[in-house]
Coordinates of C-alpha atoms in Angstrom, one line a residue:
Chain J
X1 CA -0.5 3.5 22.9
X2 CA -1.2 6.1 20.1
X3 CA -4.3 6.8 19.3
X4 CA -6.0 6.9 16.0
X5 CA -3.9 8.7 12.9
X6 CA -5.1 10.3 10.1
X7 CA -3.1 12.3 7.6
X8 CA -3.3 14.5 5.9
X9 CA -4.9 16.8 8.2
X10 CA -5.5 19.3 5.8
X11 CA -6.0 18.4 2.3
X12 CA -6.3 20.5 -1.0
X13 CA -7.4 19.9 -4.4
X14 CA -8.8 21.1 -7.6
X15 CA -12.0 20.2 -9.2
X16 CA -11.2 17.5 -11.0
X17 CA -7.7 15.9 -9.0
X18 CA -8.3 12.8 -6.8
X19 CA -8.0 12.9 -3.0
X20 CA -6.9 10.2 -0.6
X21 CA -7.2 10.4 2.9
X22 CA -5.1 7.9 5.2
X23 CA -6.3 6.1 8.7
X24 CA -4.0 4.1 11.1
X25 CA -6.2 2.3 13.6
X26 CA -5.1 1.7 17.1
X27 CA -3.1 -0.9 17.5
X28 CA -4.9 -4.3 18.0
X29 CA -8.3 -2.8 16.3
X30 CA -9.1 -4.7 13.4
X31 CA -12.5 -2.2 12.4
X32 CA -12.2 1.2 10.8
X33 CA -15.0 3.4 10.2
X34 CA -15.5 6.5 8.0
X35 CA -17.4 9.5 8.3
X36 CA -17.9 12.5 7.0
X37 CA -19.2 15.9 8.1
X38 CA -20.5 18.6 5.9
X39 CA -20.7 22.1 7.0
X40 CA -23.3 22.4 8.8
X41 CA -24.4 19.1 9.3
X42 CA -23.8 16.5 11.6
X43 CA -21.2 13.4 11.4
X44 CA -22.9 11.1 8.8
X45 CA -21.6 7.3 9.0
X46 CA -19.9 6.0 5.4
X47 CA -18.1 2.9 5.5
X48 CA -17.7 0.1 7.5
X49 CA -14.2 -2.2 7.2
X50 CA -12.1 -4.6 8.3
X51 CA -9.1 -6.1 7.0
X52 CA -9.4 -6.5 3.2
X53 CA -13.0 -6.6 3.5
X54 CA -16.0 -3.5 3.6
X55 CA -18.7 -5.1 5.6
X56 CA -20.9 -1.8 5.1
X57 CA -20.7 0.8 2.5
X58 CA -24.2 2.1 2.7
X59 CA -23.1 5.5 3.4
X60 CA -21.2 5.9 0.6
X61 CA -21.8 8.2 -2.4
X62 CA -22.3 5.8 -5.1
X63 CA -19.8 7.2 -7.7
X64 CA -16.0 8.5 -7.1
X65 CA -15.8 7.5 -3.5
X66 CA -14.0 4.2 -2.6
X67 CA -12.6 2.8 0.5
X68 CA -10.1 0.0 1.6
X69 CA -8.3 -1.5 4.5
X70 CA -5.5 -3.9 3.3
X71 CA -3.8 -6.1 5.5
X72 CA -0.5 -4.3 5.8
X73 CA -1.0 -0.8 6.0
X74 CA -3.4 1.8 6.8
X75 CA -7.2 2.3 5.5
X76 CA -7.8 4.5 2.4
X77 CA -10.7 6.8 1.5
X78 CA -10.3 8.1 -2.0
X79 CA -12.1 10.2 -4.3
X80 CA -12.2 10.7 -7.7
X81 CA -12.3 14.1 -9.5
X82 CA -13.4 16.0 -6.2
X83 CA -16.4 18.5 -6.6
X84 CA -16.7 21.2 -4.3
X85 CA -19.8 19.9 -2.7
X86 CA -17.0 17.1 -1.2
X87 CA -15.5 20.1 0.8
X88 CA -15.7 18.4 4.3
X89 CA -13.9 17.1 7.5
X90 CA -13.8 13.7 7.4
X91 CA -13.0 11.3 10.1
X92 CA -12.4 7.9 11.0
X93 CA -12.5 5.6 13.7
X94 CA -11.7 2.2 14.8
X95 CA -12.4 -0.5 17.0
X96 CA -11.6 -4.0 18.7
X97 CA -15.5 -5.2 17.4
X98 CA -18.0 -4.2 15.2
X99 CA -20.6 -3.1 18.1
X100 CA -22.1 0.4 19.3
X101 CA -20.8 3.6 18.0
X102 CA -19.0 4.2 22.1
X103 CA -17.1 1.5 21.5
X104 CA -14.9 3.3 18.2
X105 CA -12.4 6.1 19.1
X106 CA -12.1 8.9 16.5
X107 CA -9.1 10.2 14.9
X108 CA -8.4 13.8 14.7
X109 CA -9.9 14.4 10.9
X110 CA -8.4 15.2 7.7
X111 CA -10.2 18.6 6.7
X112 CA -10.3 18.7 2.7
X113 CA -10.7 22.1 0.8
X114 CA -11.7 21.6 -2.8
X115 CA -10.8 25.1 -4.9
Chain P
X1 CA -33.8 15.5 6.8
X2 CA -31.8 16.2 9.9
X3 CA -33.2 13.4 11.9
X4 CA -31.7 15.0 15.4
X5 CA -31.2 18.3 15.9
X6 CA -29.1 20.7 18.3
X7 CA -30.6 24.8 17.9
X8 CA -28.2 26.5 19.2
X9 CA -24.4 26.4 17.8
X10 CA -23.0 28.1 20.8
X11 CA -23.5 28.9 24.5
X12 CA -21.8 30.2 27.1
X13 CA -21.1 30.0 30.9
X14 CA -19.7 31.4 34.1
X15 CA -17.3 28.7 35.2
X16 CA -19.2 26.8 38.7
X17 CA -22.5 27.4 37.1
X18 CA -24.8 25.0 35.1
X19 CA -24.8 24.1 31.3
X20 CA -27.3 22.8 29.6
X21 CA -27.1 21.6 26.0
X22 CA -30.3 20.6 24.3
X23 CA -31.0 18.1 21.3
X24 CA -34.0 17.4 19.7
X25 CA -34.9 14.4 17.0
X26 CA -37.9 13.3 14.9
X27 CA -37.7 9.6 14.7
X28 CA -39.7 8.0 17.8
X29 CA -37.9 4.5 16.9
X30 CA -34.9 6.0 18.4
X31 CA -34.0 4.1 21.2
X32 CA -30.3 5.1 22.1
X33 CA -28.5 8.2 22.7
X34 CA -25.3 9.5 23.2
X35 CA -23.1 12.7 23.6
X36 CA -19.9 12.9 22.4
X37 CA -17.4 15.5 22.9
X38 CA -14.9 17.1 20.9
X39 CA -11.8 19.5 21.2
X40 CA -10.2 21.5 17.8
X41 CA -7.9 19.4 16.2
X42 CA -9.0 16.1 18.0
X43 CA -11.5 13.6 17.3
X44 CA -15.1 13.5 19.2
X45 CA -14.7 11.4 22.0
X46 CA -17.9 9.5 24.0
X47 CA -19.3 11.0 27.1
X48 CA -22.1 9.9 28.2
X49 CA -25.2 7.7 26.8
X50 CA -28.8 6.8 28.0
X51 CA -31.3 4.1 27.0
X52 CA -34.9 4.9 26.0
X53 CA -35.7 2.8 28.9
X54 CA -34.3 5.3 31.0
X55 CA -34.9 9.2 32.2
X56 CA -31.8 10.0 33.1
X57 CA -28.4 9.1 33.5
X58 CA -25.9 10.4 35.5
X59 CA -21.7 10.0 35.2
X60 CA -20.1 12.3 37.9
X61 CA -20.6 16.4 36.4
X62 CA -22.4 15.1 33.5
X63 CA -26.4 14.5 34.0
X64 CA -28.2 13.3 30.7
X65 CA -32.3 13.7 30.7
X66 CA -34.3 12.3 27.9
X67 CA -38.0 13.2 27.3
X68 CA -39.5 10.5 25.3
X69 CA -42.7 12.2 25.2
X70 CA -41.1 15.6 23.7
X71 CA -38.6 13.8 21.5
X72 CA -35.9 16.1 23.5
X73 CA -32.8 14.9 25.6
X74 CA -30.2 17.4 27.3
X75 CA -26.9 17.3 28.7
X76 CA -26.3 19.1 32.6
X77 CA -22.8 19.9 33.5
X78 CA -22.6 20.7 36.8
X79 CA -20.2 22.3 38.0
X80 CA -19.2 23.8 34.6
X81 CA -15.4 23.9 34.1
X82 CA -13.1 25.9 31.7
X83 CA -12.2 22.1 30.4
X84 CA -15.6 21.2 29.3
X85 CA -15.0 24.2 26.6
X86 CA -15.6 22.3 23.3
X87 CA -18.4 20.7 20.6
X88 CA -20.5 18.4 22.0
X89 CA -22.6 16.4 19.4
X90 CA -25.6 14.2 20.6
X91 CA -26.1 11.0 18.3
X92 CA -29.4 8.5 18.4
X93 CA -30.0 5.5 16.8
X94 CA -32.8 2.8 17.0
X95 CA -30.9 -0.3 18.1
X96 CA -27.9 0.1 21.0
X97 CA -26.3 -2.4 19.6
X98 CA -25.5 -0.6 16.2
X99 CA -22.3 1.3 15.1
X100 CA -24.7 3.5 12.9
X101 CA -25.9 6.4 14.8
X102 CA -28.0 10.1 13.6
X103 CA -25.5 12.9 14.6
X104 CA -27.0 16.6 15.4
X105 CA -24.4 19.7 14.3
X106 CA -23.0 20.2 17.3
X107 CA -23.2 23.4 20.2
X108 CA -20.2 25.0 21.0
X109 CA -19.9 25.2 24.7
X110 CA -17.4 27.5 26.1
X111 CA -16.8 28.2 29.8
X112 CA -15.8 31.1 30.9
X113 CA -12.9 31.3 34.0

């Protein structure tokens, strides 16, 4: 059973050009989750989805970022015009059910560079 | 405002003996706490947790303490293997039951053979 995939693993962009980062959840999870880490910092919690719907964006910059999880295919994080203050690893993770934090398995990251 | 914190980025051990990893937070509604581990190129994966109800829990090599009183929780590895080199992030939130939890920076743990 593979685990959780996310490509690219190593993304970069120029001021300015748009980034989209890809998750595939395990197979038979329905949740994905995004987070973020900033150098430095801790992981910091983004967005909540399931299929076609975000159930929690709260962590979500308010402008440029976006997130979805169609029903075929795999989630999408994308932002717009990337600053380099957006320079970051980000992960995500998924799960059978929207409970504790144990419960998600992580993917391996997608580490994004912004020149 | 880093709500839980971890002071030291690194440590390191002689393989067989003890490692401790500290984390401290600031927010006394925090009633649930994990550690999570994680290897380069790999996503963190859960190791251990303890309830606020709790001082300690214990899962085989890995012994988590928590100190209400001082806000401060650690991780004990005993005996400490070249395997257990990696990040280990401690997380907290204030409801168990939530998929939002406060992670610290990480310490980088390496064991030495």
């Amino acid at each position: 059973n593979a685990g959780v995939m996310q490509n690219p693993r190593h993304l970069v962009r120029r001021r300015g050009q748009e980034a989209r980062l890809r998750c595939s959840p395990m197979k038979g999870h329905s949740h994905v989750y995004w987070y973020r880490q900033l150098p430095e910092e801790g992981l910091k919690f983004m967005v909540y989805l399931q299929k076609e719907n975000i159930i929690d964006e709260s962590g979500m910059p308010k402008e440029r970022f976006s997130a979805e999880f169609p029903k075929e295919g795999p989630s999408i994080l994308r932002i717009q015009q990337v600053v380099r203050g957006d320079s970051a690893a980000y992960f995500c993770a998924s799960s059978t059910s929207g409970r504790t934090v144990y419960e998600q398995y992580f993917g391996p990251g997608t580490r994004l560079t912004v020149t | 405002d880093q709500q839980v914190k971890q002071n030291s980025p690194s440590l390191s051990v002689q393989e067989g003996r003890i490692s401790i990893l500290n984390c401290d937070y600031t927010n006394s509604m925090f009633d649930y706490f994990l550690w999570y581990k994680k290897y380069p190129a790999e996503g963190p994966t859960f190791l251990i947790s303890i309830s606020s109800i709790k001082d300690k829990n214990e899962d085989g090599r890995f012994t988590v303490f928590l100190n209400k009183s001082a806000k401060h929780l650690s991780l004990h590895i005993v005996p400490s293997q070249p395997g257990d080199s990696a990040v280990y992030f401690c997380a907290a939130s204030v409801d168990s039951g939530t998929y939002k939890y406060i992670f610290g920076t990480g310490t980088r743990l390496k064991v030495l053979a």
